C-alpha positions as a printed Julia matrix, in Angstrom:
35×3 Matrix{Float64}:
  95.39  119.42  118.46
  92.68  117.84  120.06
  90.34  119.35  117.99
  92.24  118.44  114.21
  91.97  114.81  115.84
  88.17  115.05  116.57
  87.64  116.16  112.84
  89.58  113.64  111.79
  87.5   111.01  113.62
  84.05  112.12  112.99
  85.21  112.33  109.09
  86.64  108.67  109.14
  85.4   106.62  112.17
  82.09  105.02  111.73
  81.34  105.73  115.33
  83.8   108.55  116.51
  82.67  107.7   120.3
  84.41  104.39  119.94
  87.24  105.04  117.46
  88.75  102.26  116.24
  91.5   103.9   113.46
  92.71  106.63  116.01
  93.35  105.96  118.92
  94.13  108.27  122.13
  97.13  106.89  124.26
  96.97  108.87  127.75
 100.11  110.53  128.66
 101.57  109.6   124.76
  99.94  110.84  122.02
  98.02  109.05  119.14
  97.88  105.73  117.51
  97.1   104.82  114.15
  96.95  101.17  112.9
  99.7    99.58  110.82
  98.57   98.94  107.44
């Protein structure tokens, strides 16, 4: 799962090191913005 999220971030984010679209919530999972 982590490697898939990493690949998505590389494709979608302007700066994959500082994600804005796909955020990791420690101990919970991932959060996506509402649109």
